[in-house]
Amino acid sequence: MKNKNNLFFNIFFLLIVVPIMLLSVYNYSGTKIIYLLYSLSAIFFFIYLTNSKSLFFENFLALYFFLGYWVSFFIKISFFNSDFENYSDGFGDFDFSKHSYDNVLSVCMLSFVSLIIGSFIRRKVISYQIVNLSLFKHEKKEKLFLNDKSLSFSFIIGILFLSFLNYYFIFFQKGTVTNPDVHILIVNFSKWFFTMAYISLFAFFITYLLRKKNNFPLYLAITYLITELVVSISILSRGSIFNGTSILWGIKKFMPLKHIKKLLFLFSFLGILFIINIIIVKELRTNQAMKGNDRFTTNPIDGTTDDKLYPNYEKNYDLNIISKINRILVSRLHGFEAIMAVEGHQYKGFDFFYRALKIKNSTDELSFFDTMKNDPRQTDFSNVSITIPGMIAFLYYSNSYILIFFSLIFILILICLIEKLIFHYTSGNLIFLSFIGHSFAYRLWHFGHNPSNTHMFLLSIFLSCLLIIFLNRIFK
């Protein structure tokens, strides 16, 4: 059944992307054959890393990298006349020459091939068996103290309260300097709770009710999506669609097909909440940014300060709601323009790569990557707006195709090994595992800011796993 579903999906997918590829090749200003090879490698990469033998991490890596390194470029050259100035996070000193375009596509193509090879090797040595809900034995007479509605009510009250405290006292918000009066332990706990812990709790209890009652906890799933919106507003994030998709994808892997209508409803509801998320957070961030940007910024590469390093593009704030959403959705398909920025940087090499690897930016300076390109956003002491290269562009700092190729193979196999270990120690919680797979893939997609702090991300993953293990022991 899975193979048949994959076949139908692949046919549907190819019927959409192949005509798009053939039409968009005429809008590419570089070598046409390179564009075709780049597109074919991207398409095969997506299909291979989403087939029935793939793991959760590979699924989300395929989705994010395909969006960021192929769909993003196709949309901009086909529908926005290659307008990278208004529909990207900046492209640095990229000269838009045929040769430079071909170099960027070659880096993307190499990365796709590397990850395909890495996945092929992984399948020979690392795998685990997904157990569908229908294979579980259920005790129908068992009465549970916790049920769908009681859990939903508790989560709504608890997370609304904590989100309000976080928003009011600024324990943790993206793009904003943390309140200096708040203790560091509260700050670190807030970062973990609002990025991983509360989602882990939902993942556990949804799985718990599914296994114990063999009944879809619709109220709890809806509650999760609503709290995802609330938390996203509290931390000024526009990423609710990604976390939500990971939870629903885990449910889909776990549930029989008879619940497909409920899942389609939840995906649709998530889409509506995502649009609301974008509108509200965009206004909140804009209000913060417009309060003033007269503070100086420090260039971490050469140490200079310049209060006019990046101009304030107030014209971006005057757009109507539809235009704002359109611009955000297109520009946030992050990835391709980051490689363009690195391609245009004349000092890339291993020395530059090592410097980027060791850098630790403070809150009063531009990020290492932002100094390379023309970012239309401002940075000051209260509003820290940064852009991130992503793993492929970060590795390209070295200007070494060999480093990119072997590093991506190693990273994919290592994270898949971690996924298998988490599967084992969390008793096969597929919903939690889907969220962790998404977290790793999203991290690679947005890698590059203070990379030496990656241990904090891994610690958050570890603490979340301990939380699931602890809950498994309590609710046997």
CSV table of C-alpha atoms in Angstrom, one decimal:
chain,number,residue,atom,x,y,z
A,1,MET,CA,0.0,0.0,0.0
A,2,LYS,CA,2.8,2.4,0.9
A,3,ASN,CA,4.6,1.7,-2.4
A,4,LYS,CA,1.3,2.4,-4.3
A,5,ASN,CA,0.8,5.7,-2.4
A,6,ASN,CA,4.4,6.7,-3.1
A,7,LEU,CA,3.9,5.9,-6.8
A,8,PHE,CA,0.8,8.1,-7.1
A,9,PHE,CA,2.5,10.9,-5.2
A,10,ASN,CA,5.6,10.8,-7.4
A,11,ILE,CA,3.5,10.8,-10.6
A,12,PHE,CA,1.5,13.8,-9.3
A,13,PHE,CA,4.7,15.6,-8.2
A,14,LEU,CA,6.4,15.0,-11.6
A,15,LEU,CA,3.3,16.2,-13.5
A,16,ILE,CA,3.7,19.5,-11.7
A,17,VAL,CA,7.5,20.1,-11.5
A,18,VAL,CA,8.6,18.8,-14.9
A,19,PRO,CA,6.5,21.4,-16.9
A,20,ILE,CA,7.7,24.1,-14.5
A,21,MET,CA,11.3,23.1,-15.0
A,22,LEU,CA,10.9,23.1,-18.8
A,23,LEU,CA,9.2,26.5,-18.8
A,24,SER,CA,11.6,28.1,-16.3
A,25,VAL,CA,14.7,27.1,-18.2
A,26,TYR,CA,14.0,30.0,-20.6
A,27,ASN,CA,14.2,32.5,-17.8
A,28,TYR,CA,17.6,31.3,-16.7
A,29,SER,CA,20.4,33.6,-17.9
A,30,GLY,CA,23.2,31.1,-17.4
A,31,THR,CA,24.0,27.8,-19.2
A,32,LYS,CA,20.7,26.0,-20.0
A,33,ILE,CA,22.1,22.5,-19.7
A,34,ILE,CA,23.4,23.3,-16.2
A,35,TYR,CA,20.0,24.5,-15.2
A,36,LEU,CA,18.4,21.3,-16.5
A,37,LEU,CA,20.9,19.1,-14.6
A,38,TYR,CA,20.5,21.2,-11.5
A,39,SER,CA,16.7,20.8,-11.7
A,40,LEU,CA,16.8,17.1,-12.4
A,41,SER,CA,19.1,16.5,-9.4
A,42,ALA,CA,16.8,18.6,-7.2
A,43,ILE,CA,13.7,16.6,-8.3
A,44,PHE,CA,15.4,13.2,-7.8
A,45,PHE,CA,16.7,14.4,-4.4
A,46,PHE,CA,13.2,15.2,-3.3
A,47,ILE,CA,11.7,12.0,-4.5
A,48,TYR,CA,14.5,9.8,-3.1
A,49,LEU,CA,14.5,11.3,0.3
A,50,THR,CA,10.7,11.1,0.7
A,51,ASN,CA,10.1,7.5,-0.4
A,52,SER,CA,9.0,4.7,1.8
A,53,LYS,CA,12.5,3.8,3.0
A,54,SER,CA,13.4,7.4,4.1
A,55,LEU,CA,13.5,8.6,7.7
A,56,PHE,CA,11.8,11.6,9.2
A,57,PHE,CA,14.9,13.8,9.1
A,58,GLU,CA,15.4,12.9,5.4
A,59,ASN,CA,11.7,13.8,4.7
A,60,PHE,CA,12.1,17.3,6.1
A,61,LEU,CA,15.5,17.9,4.7
A,62,ALA,CA,14.1,17.1,1.3
A,63,LEU,CA,11.2,19.5,1.8
A,64,TYR,CA,13.2,22.4,3.1
A,65,PHE,CA,16.2,22.1,0.7
A,66,PHE,CA,13.9,21.6,-2.3
A,67,LEU,CA,12.0,24.7,-1.3
A,68,GLY,CA,15.0,26.8,-0.5
A,69,TYR,CA,17.4,25.8,-3.3
A,70,TRP,CA,15.1,25.0,-6.2
A,71,VAL,CA,11.5,26.4,-5.7
A,72,SER,CA,12.8,29.7,-4.4
A,73,PHE,CA,15.0,30.2,-7.4
A,74,PHE,CA,12.4,29.1,-9.9
A,75,ILE,CA,9.7,31.4,-8.5
A,76,LYS,CA,12.0,34.5,-8.5
A,77,ILE,CA,13.3,34.0,-12.0
A,78,SER,CA,9.9,33.0,-13.4
A,79,PHE,CA,7.4,35.3,-11.7
A,80,PHE,CA,9.4,38.2,-10.1
A,81,ASN,CA,11.8,38.9,-13.0
A,82,SER,CA,14.8,37.9,-10.9
A,83,ASP,CA,14.0,40.6,-8.3
A,84,PHE,CA,16.3,39.4,-5.6
A,85,GLU,CA,16.5,42.9,-4.0
A,86,ASN,CA,12.9,42.9,-2.9
A,87,TYR,CA,12.2,39.2,-2.6
A,88,SER,CA,15.2,37.8,-0.7
A,89,ASP,CA,17.3,38.5,2.4
A,90,GLY,CA,20.1,40.0,0.4
A,91,PHE,CA,22.7,38.7,-2.2
A,92,GLY,CA,25.9,40.6,-1.3
A,93,ASP,CA,28.3,41.3,-4.1
A,94,PHE,CA,26.8,38.7,-6.5
A,95,ASP,CA,27.3,40.1,-10.0
A,96,PHE,CA,24.5,38.2,-11.8
A,97,SER,CA,26.8,37.0,-14.5
A,98,LYS,CA,26.3,33.8,-16.4
A,99,HIS,CA,29.4,32.3,-14.9
A,100,SER,CA,28.4,33.2,-11.3
A,101,TYR,CA,24.9,31.8,-11.8
A,102,ASP,CA,26.4,28.5,-13.1
A,103,ASN,CA,28.7,28.3,-10.1
A,104,VAL,CA,25.8,28.7,-7.7
A,105,LEU,CA,23.8,26.0,-9.5
A,106,SER,CA,26.8,23.7,-9.5
A,107,VAL,CA,27.1,24.1,-5.7
A,108,CYS,CA,23.4,23.2,-5.3
A,109,MET,CA,23.7,20.3,-7.7
A,110,LEU,CA,26.7,18.9,-5.8
A,111,SER,CA,24.8,19.2,-2.5
A,112,PHE,CA,21.8,17.4,-3.8
A,113,VAL,CA,24.0,14.5,-5.2
A,114,SER,CA,25.9,14.4,-1.9
A,115,LEU,CA,22.8,14.0,0.2
A,116,ILE,CA,21.4,11.4,-2.2
A,117,ILE,CA,24.6,9.3,-1.8
A,118,GLY,CA,24.5,9.9,1.9
A,119,SER,CA,20.9,8.6,2.1
A,120,PHE,CA,21.9,5.6,-0.1
A,121,ILE,CA,24.7,4.7,2.3
A,122,ARG,CA,22.5,5.2,5.3
A,123,ARG,CA,19.9,2.8,4.1
A,124,LYS,CA,22.5,0.0,4.1
A,125,VAL,CA,23.4,0.5,7.7
A,126,ILE,CA,20.7,2.5,9.6
A,127,SER,CA,17.0,1.9,9.7
A,128,TYR,CA,14.1,1.2,12.0
A,129,GLN,CA,10.6,-0.3,11.7
A,130,ILE,CA,7.6,2.1,11.9
A,131,VAL,CA,4.7,0.5,13.8
A,132,ASN,CA,1.3,1.6,12.7
A,133,LEU,CA,-1.4,2.3,15.3
A,134,SER,CA,-3.5,-0.5,13.9
A,135,LEU,CA,-0.9,-3.1,15.1
A,136,PHE,CA,-1.2,-2.0,18.8
A,137,LYS,CA,-3.3,-4.0,21.2
A,138,HIS,CA,-5.8,-1.8,23.1
A,139,GLU,CA,-7.5,-2.5,26.4
A,140,LYS,CA,-11.1,-1.2,25.6
A,141,LYS,CA,-12.2,-1.3,29.2
A,142,GLU,CA,-9.3,0.8,30.5
A,143,LYS,CA,-10.5,4.1,31.9
A,144,LEU,CA,-8.0,6.9,31.6
A,145,PHE,CA,-7.6,9.7,34.1
A,146,LEU,CA,-6.4,11.9,31.3
A,147,ASN,CA,-8.6,12.3,28.2
A,148,ASP,CA,-8.8,14.4,25.1
A,149,LYS,CA,-10.8,17.3,26.5
A,150,SER,CA,-9.2,17.6,29.9
A,151,LEU,CA,-5.7,17.7,28.4
A,152,SER,CA,-6.8,20.3,25.8
A,153,PHE,CA,-8.2,22.5,28.5
A,154,SER,CA,-5.1,22.2,30.7
A,155,PHE,CA,-2.8,23.0,27.8
A,156,ILE,CA,-4.8,26.0,26.7
A,157,ILE,CA,-4.8,27.6,30.1
A,158,GLY,CA,-1.2,26.7,30.9
A,159,ILE,CA,0.4,27.8,27.6
A,160,LEU,CA,-1.7,31.0,27.3
A,161,PHE,CA,-0.5,32.0,30.8
A,162,LEU,CA,3.2,31.2,30.1
A,163,SER,CA,3.0,32.9,26.6
A,164,PHE,CA,1.6,36.0,28.1
A,165,LEU,CA,4.4,36.2,30.7
A,166,ASN,CA,7.0,35.6,28.0
A,167,TYR,CA,5.6,38.3,25.8
A,168,TYR,CA,5.2,40.8,28.6
A,169,PHE,CA,8.6,40.3,30.3
A,170,ILE,CA,10.5,39.4,27.1
A,171,PHE,CA,12.1,36.2,28.4
A,172,PHE,CA,12.7,35.0,24.8
A,173,GLN,CA,11.7,36.6,21.5
A,174,LYS,CA,13.2,36.2,18.1
A,175,GLY,CA,14.8,39.3,16.7
A,176,THR,CA,14.7,41.0,20.2
A,177,VAL,CA,17.3,41.4,22.9
A,178,THR,CA,16.3,39.5,26.0
A,179,ASN,CA,15.2,41.5,29.0
A,180,PRO,CA,18.5,42.1,31.0
A,181,ASP,CA,16.7,42.0,34.3
A,182,VAL,CA,15.6,38.4,33.8
A,183,HIS,CA,17.7,35.6,35.3
A,184,ILE,CA,19.7,33.6,32.8
A,185,LEU,CA,18.1,30.3,34.0
A,186,ILE,CA,14.7,31.7,33.2
A,187,VAL,CA,15.9,32.8,29.8
A,188,ASN,CA,17.4,29.5,29.0
A,189,PHE,CA,14.4,27.6,30.3
A,190,SER,CA,12.1,29.8,28.2
A,191,LYS,CA,14.1,29.2,25.0
A,192,TRP,CA,13.9,25.4,25.6
A,193,PHE,CA,10.2,25.5,26.6
A,194,PHE,CA,8.9,27.7,23.7
A,195,THR,CA,11.0,26.0,21.0
A,196,MET,CA,10.9,22.3,22.0
A,197,ALA,CA,9.4,21.4,25.4
A,198,TYR,CA,5.7,22.2,24.9
A,199,ILE,CA,5.7,20.5,21.5
A,200,SER,CA,7.3,17.5,23.1
A,201,LEU,CA,4.5,17.4,25.6
A,202,PHE,CA,1.9,17.5,22.9
A,203,ALA,CA,3.7,14.8,21.0
A,204,PHE,CA,3.7,12.5,24.0
A,205,PHE,CA,0.1,13.0,25.0
A,206,ILE,CA,-1.3,12.7,21.5
A,207,THR,CA,0.7,9.4,21.1
A,208,TYR,CA,-0.4,8.3,24.6
A,209,LEU,CA,-4.1,8.7,23.8
A,210,LEU,CA,-3.8,7.1,20.4
A,211,ARG,CA,-2.1,4.0,21.8
A,212,LYS,CA,-4.4,3.7,24.9
A,213,LYS,CA,-7.7,4.5,23.3
A,214,ASN,CA,-7.2,3.8,19.6
A,215,ASN,CA,-9.2,7.0,18.9
A,216,PHE,CA,-8.1,10.2,17.2
A,217,PRO,CA,-7.7,13.0,19.9
A,218,LEU,CA,-9.1,15.7,17.6
A,219,TYR,CA,-9.6,18.2,20.4
A,220,LEU,CA,-6.0,17.9,21.5
A,221,ALA,CA,-4.7,18.2,18.0
A,222,ILE,CA,-6.7,21.3,17.4
A,223,THR,CA,-5.5,22.7,20.8
A,224,TYR,CA,-1.9,22.1,19.7
A,225,LEU,CA,-2.4,24.1,16.5
A,226,ILE,CA,-4.0,27.0,18.4
A,227,THR,CA,-1.2,27.0,21.0
A,228,GLU,CA,1.3,26.9,18.2
A,229,LEU,CA,-0.1,30.2,17.0
A,230,VAL,CA,-0.1,31.6,20.5
A,231,VAL,CA,3.5,30.7,21.2
A,232,SER,CA,4.6,32.0,17.8
A,233,ILE,CA,3.1,35.4,18.6
A,234,SER,CA,4.6,35.3,22.0
A,235,ILE,CA,8.2,34.7,20.7
A,236,LEU,CA,7.6,36.8,17.5
A,237,SER,CA,8.1,33.8,15.2
A,238,ARG,CA,6.6,33.2,11.8
A,239,GLY,CA,7.5,29.5,11.8
A,240,SER,CA,4.3,27.9,13.1
A,241,ILE,CA,3.7,26.2,9.8
A,242,PHE,CA,6.9,24.2,10.2
A,243,ASN,CA,6.4,22.9,13.7
A,244,GLY,CA,2.8,22.2,13.0
A,245,THR,CA,3.6,20.3,9.8
A,246,SER,CA,6.1,18.1,11.7
A,247,ILE,CA,3.5,17.1,14.3
A,248,LEU,CA,0.8,16.4,11.7
A,249,TRP,CA,3.3,14.4,9.5
A,250,GLY,CA,4.1,12.3,12.6
A,251,ILE,CA,0.4,11.6,13.2
A,252,LYS,CA,-0.1,10.7,9.5
A,253,LYS,CA,2.8,8.1,9.7
A,254,PHE,CA,1.2,6.7,12.9
A,255,MET,CA,-2.5,6.7,11.9
A,256,PRO,CA,-4.5,4.4,9.7
A,257,LEU,CA,-5.9,5.9,6.4
A,258,LYS,CA,-9.4,5.9,7.8
A,259,HIS,CA,-8.5,9.2,9.6
A,260,ILE,CA,-7.3,11.0,6.5
A,261,LYS,CA,-10.2,13.4,6.4
A,262,LYS,CA,-9.4,14.6,10.0
A,263,LEU,CA,-5.7,15.1,9.0
A,264,LEU,CA,-6.7,17.1,5.9
A,265,PHE,CA,-8.9,19.3,8.1
A,266,LEU,CA,-6.0,19.8,10.5
A,267,PHE,CA,-3.6,20.7,7.7
A,268,SER,CA,-6.1,23.2,6.3
A,269,PHE,CA,-6.6,24.7,9.8
A,270,LEU,CA,-2.9,25.0,10.2
A,271,GLY,CA,-2.7,26.9,6.9
A,272,ILE,CA,-5.3,29.4,8.1
A,273,LEU,CA,-3.5,29.9,11.4
A,274,PHE,CA,-0.2,30.4,9.6
A,275,ILE,CA,-1.6,33.3,7.6
A,276,ILE,CA,-2.9,34.8,10.8
A,277,ASN,CA,0.6,34.2,12.4
A,278,ILE,CA,2.3,36.1,9.5
A,279,ILE,CA,0.0,39.1,9.7
A,280,ILE,CA,0.2,39.5,13.5
A,281,VAL,CA,3.9,38.9,13.9
A,282,LYS,CA,4.8,41.1,10.8
A,283,GLU,CA,3.0,44.0,12.5
A,284,LEU,CA,4.6,43.4,15.8
A,285,ARG,CA,8.1,43.2,14.3
A,286,THR,CA,7.4,46.3,12.1
A,287,ASN,CA,6.3,48.3,15.1
A,288,GLN,CA,9.5,47.4,17.0
A,289,ALA,CA,11.7,48.1,14.0
A,290,MET,CA,10.1,51.5,13.4
A,291,LYS,CA,10.8,52.7,16.9
A,292,GLY,CA,14.2,53.7,15.8
A,293,ASN,CA,17.4,52.3,14.3
A,294,ASP,CA,19.9,55.1,15.1
A,295,ARG,CA,22.2,52.8,17.1
A,296,PHE,CA,25.6,51.9,15.6
A,297,THR,CA,26.4,48.5,14.2
A,298,THR,CA,29.7,46.7,14.3
A,299,ASN,CA,31.2,44.8,11.4
A,300,PRO,CA,32.6,41.5,12.9
A,301,ILE,CA,34.8,41.0,9.9
A,302,ASP,CA,36.9,44.2,10.0
A,303,GLY,CA,35.8,45.7,13.3
A,304,THR,CA,34.5,49.0,11.9
A,305,THR,CA,31.3,50.7,13.0
A,306,ASP,CA,28.9,52.4,10.7
A,307,ASP,CA,25.5,53.8,11.6
A,308,LYS,CA,24.5,53.7,7.9
A,309,LEU,CA,25.8,50.2,7.1
A,310,TYR,CA,22.2,49.1,6.2
A,311,PRO,CA,19.6,51.7,5.3
A,312,ASN,CA,16.1,51.6,6.8
A,313,TYR,CA,13.8,50.5,3.9
A,314,GLU,CA,10.7,52.2,5.1
A,315,LYS,CA,9.0,51.5,1.8
A,316,ASN,CA,8.7,47.9,2.8
A,317,TYR,CA,6.5,49.0,5.7
A,318,ASP,CA,4.0,50.8,3.5
A,319,LEU,CA,2.8,47.7,1.6
A,320,ASN,CA,-0.7,46.4,2.0
A,321,ILE,CA,-1.4,43.1,3.8
A,322,ILE,CA,-1.5,41.0,0.6
A,323,SER,CA,1.8,42.4,-0.6
A,324,LYS,CA,3.4,41.9,2.8
A,325,ILE,CA,2.3,38.3,3.0
A,326,ASN,CA,3.4,37.7,-0.6
A,327,ARG,CA,6.9,39.3,0.0
A,328,ILE,CA,7.4,37.3,3.3
A,329,LEU,CA,6.4,34.0,1.7
A,330,VAL,CA,8.7,34.4,-1.3
A,331,SER,CA,11.7,36.0,0.6
A,332,ARG,CA,11.5,33.4,3.4
A,333,LEU,CA,12.1,30.5,1.0
A,334,HIS,CA,15.6,30.8,2.2
A,335,GLY,CA,18.7,29.3,0.8
A,336,PHE,CA,19.6,30.0,-2.8
A,337,GLU,CA,20.4,33.7,-2.4
A,338,ALA,CA,22.7,32.8,0.5
A,339,ILE,CA,24.9,30.8,-1.8
A,340,MET,CA,24.7,33.8,-4.3
A,341,ALA,CA,26.1,36.0,-1.5
A,342,VAL,CA,29.0,33.6,-0.8
A,343,GLU,CA,29.7,33.2,-4.5
A,344,GLY,CA,30.1,37.0,-4.7
A,345,HIS,CA,32.5,37.2,-1.8
A,346,GLN,CA,36.1,37.5,-3.0
A,347,TYR,CA,37.7,36.3,0.3
A,348,LYS,CA,36.1,32.9,0.6
A,349,GLY,CA,38.5,30.1,1.5
A,350,PHE,CA,39.5,27.9,4.4
A,351,ASP,CA,40.7,30.8,6.5
A,352,PHE,CA,37.4,32.5,6.0
A,353,PHE,CA,35.5,29.3,6.9
A,354,TYR,CA,37.5,28.8,10.1
A,355,ARG,CA,36.8,32.4,11.1
A,356,ALA,CA,33.1,31.9,10.5
A,357,LEU,CA,33.2,28.6,12.5
A,358,LYS,CA,34.6,30.4,15.6
A,359,ILE,CA,32.7,33.6,15.5
A,360,LYS,CA,30.4,34.6,18.4
A,361,ASN,CA,28.4,37.7,17.7
A,362,SER,CA,27.2,39.9,20.5
A,363,THR,CA,23.9,41.7,20.5
A,364,ASP,CA,25.4,45.1,19.3
A,365,GLU,CA,26.9,43.9,16.1
A,366,LEU,CA,25.8,42.5,12.7
A,367,SER,CA,26.1,38.8,12.2
A,368,PHE,CA,29.1,37.5,10.3
A,369,PHE,CA,27.0,36.6,7.3
A,370,ASP,CA,25.0,39.9,7.2
A,371,THR,CA,28.2,41.9,6.6
A,372,MET,CA,28.7,40.1,3.3
A,373,LYS,CA,25.5,41.3,1.7
A,374,ASN,CA,22.9,44.0,1.2
A,375,ASP,CA,20.4,43.2,3.9
A,376,PRO,CA,17.6,45.8,3.9
A,377,ARG,CA,16.9,45.3,7.6
A,378,GLN,CA,18.5,47.2,10.5
A,379,THR,CA,20.1,46.1,13.7
A,380,ASP,CA,20.3,47.9,17.0
A,381,PHE,CA,20.5,47.1,20.7
A,382,SER,CA,16.8,46.3,21.1
A,383,ASN,CA,15.9,44.9,17.7
A,384,VAL,CA,18.4,42.2,16.5
A,385,SER,CA,17.5,41.3,12.9
A,386,ILE,CA,19.9,38.8,11.4
A,387,THR,CA,20.0,36.6,8.3
A,388,ILE,CA,21.6,33.1,8.1
A,389,PRO,CA,23.5,31.4,5.3
A,390,GLY,CA,22.3,27.8,5.8
A,391,MET,CA,24.6,24.7,5.9
A,392,ILE,CA,25.4,24.6,2.2
A,393,ALA,CA,26.4,28.3,1.9
A,394,PHE,CA,28.3,28.0,5.2
A,395,LEU,CA,30.3,25.1,3.9
A,396,TYR,CA,30.9,27.1,0.7
A,397,TYR,CA,32.7,29.7,2.8
A,398,SER,CA,35.7,27.3,2.3
A,399,ASN,CA,35.4,27.5,-1.5
A,400,SER,CA,35.9,23.7,-1.5
A,401,TYR,CA,33.6,21.4,-3.3
A,402,ILE,CA,35.3,18.4,-1.6
A,403,LEU,CA,34.4,19.8,1.8
A,404,ILE,CA,30.8,20.4,0.8
A,405,PHE,CA,30.4,16.9,-0.7
A,406,PHE,CA,31.9,14.8,2.2
A,407,SER,CA,30.5,17.0,5.0
A,408,LEU,CA,26.9,16.7,3.8
A,409,ILE,CA,27.2,12.9,3.6
A,410,PHE,CA,28.7,12.7,7.1
A,411,ILE,CA,26.1,15.0,8.6
A,412,LEU,CA,23.1,13.1,7.0
A,413,ILE,CA,24.4,9.7,8.3
A,414,LEU,CA,25.1,11.1,11.8
A,415,ILE,CA,21.7,12.7,12.2
A,416,CYS,CA,20.0,9.6,10.9
A,417,LEU,CA,21.9,7.6,13.5
A,418,ILE,CA,20.7,10.0,16.2
A,419,GLU,CA,17.1,9.6,14.9
A,420,LYS,CA,17.4,5.8,15.2
A,421,LEU,CA,18.7,6.1,18.8
A,422,ILE,CA,15.9,8.5,19.7
A,423,PHE,CA,13.3,6.1,18.2
A,424,HIS,CA,14.7,3.3,20.5
A,425,TYR,CA,14.8,5.3,23.7
A,426,THR,CA,11.4,7.0,23.3
A,427,SER,CA,9.6,3.7,22.7
A,428,GLY,CA,9.0,4.6,19.0
A,429,ASN,CA,7.1,7.8,19.5
A,430,LEU,CA,6.7,8.7,15.9
A,431,ILE,CA,5.1,12.1,16.5
A,432,PHE,CA,8.0,13.2,18.7
A,433,LEU,CA,10.5,11.7,16.2
A,434,SER,CA,8.9,13.6,13.3
A,435,PHE,CA,9.3,16.9,15.3
A,436,ILE,CA,13.0,16.0,16.1
A,437,GLY,CA,13.6,15.2,12.4
A,438,HIS,CA,12.1,18.5,11.4
A,439,SER,CA,14.2,20.3,14.1
A,440,PHE,CA,17.5,18.9,12.7
A,441,ALA,CA,16.5,19.6,9.1
A,442,TYR,CA,15.4,23.2,9.9
A,443,ARG,CA,18.6,23.7,11.8
A,444,LEU,CA,20.7,22.8,8.7
A,445,TRP,CA,18.5,25.0,6.5
A,446,HIS,CA,19.1,27.9,8.8
A,447,PHE,CA,22.6,27.1,10.0
A,448,GLY,CA,25.4,29.6,10.4
A,449,HIS,CA,24.7,32.1,13.2
A,450,ASN,CA,27.1,31.5,16.0
A,451,PRO,CA,27.8,27.9,14.9
A,452,SER,CA,29.9,27.2,18.0
A,453,ASN,CA,26.6,27.3,20.0
A,454,THR,CA,25.3,24.2,18.3
A,455,HIS,CA,25.9,22.3,21.5
A,456,MET,CA,23.0,24.3,23.0
A,457,PHE,CA,20.7,23.0,20.3
A,458,LEU,CA,21.8,19.5,20.9
A,459,LEU,CA,21.3,19.9,24.6
A,460,SER,CA,17.7,21.0,23.9
A,461,ILE,CA,17.2,17.9,21.9
A,462,PHE,CA,18.7,15.8,24.7
A,463,LEU,CA,16.5,17.4,27.4
A,464,SER,CA,13.4,16.9,25.2
A,465,CYS,CA,14.2,13.2,24.9
A,466,LEU,CA,14.7,12.9,28.6
A,467,LEU,CA,11.2,14.5,29.0
A,468,ILE,CA,9.6,11.9,26.8
A,469,ILE,CA,11.5,9.0,28.6
A,470,PHE,CA,10.3,10.4,31.9
A,471,LEU,CA,6.7,10.7,30.8
A,472,ASN,CA,6.9,7.1,29.4
A,473,ARG,CA,7.8,5.8,32.8
A,474,ILE,CA,5.0,7.7,34.6
A,475,PHE,CA,2.2,7.0,32.1
A,476,LYS,CA,2.8,3.3,31.4
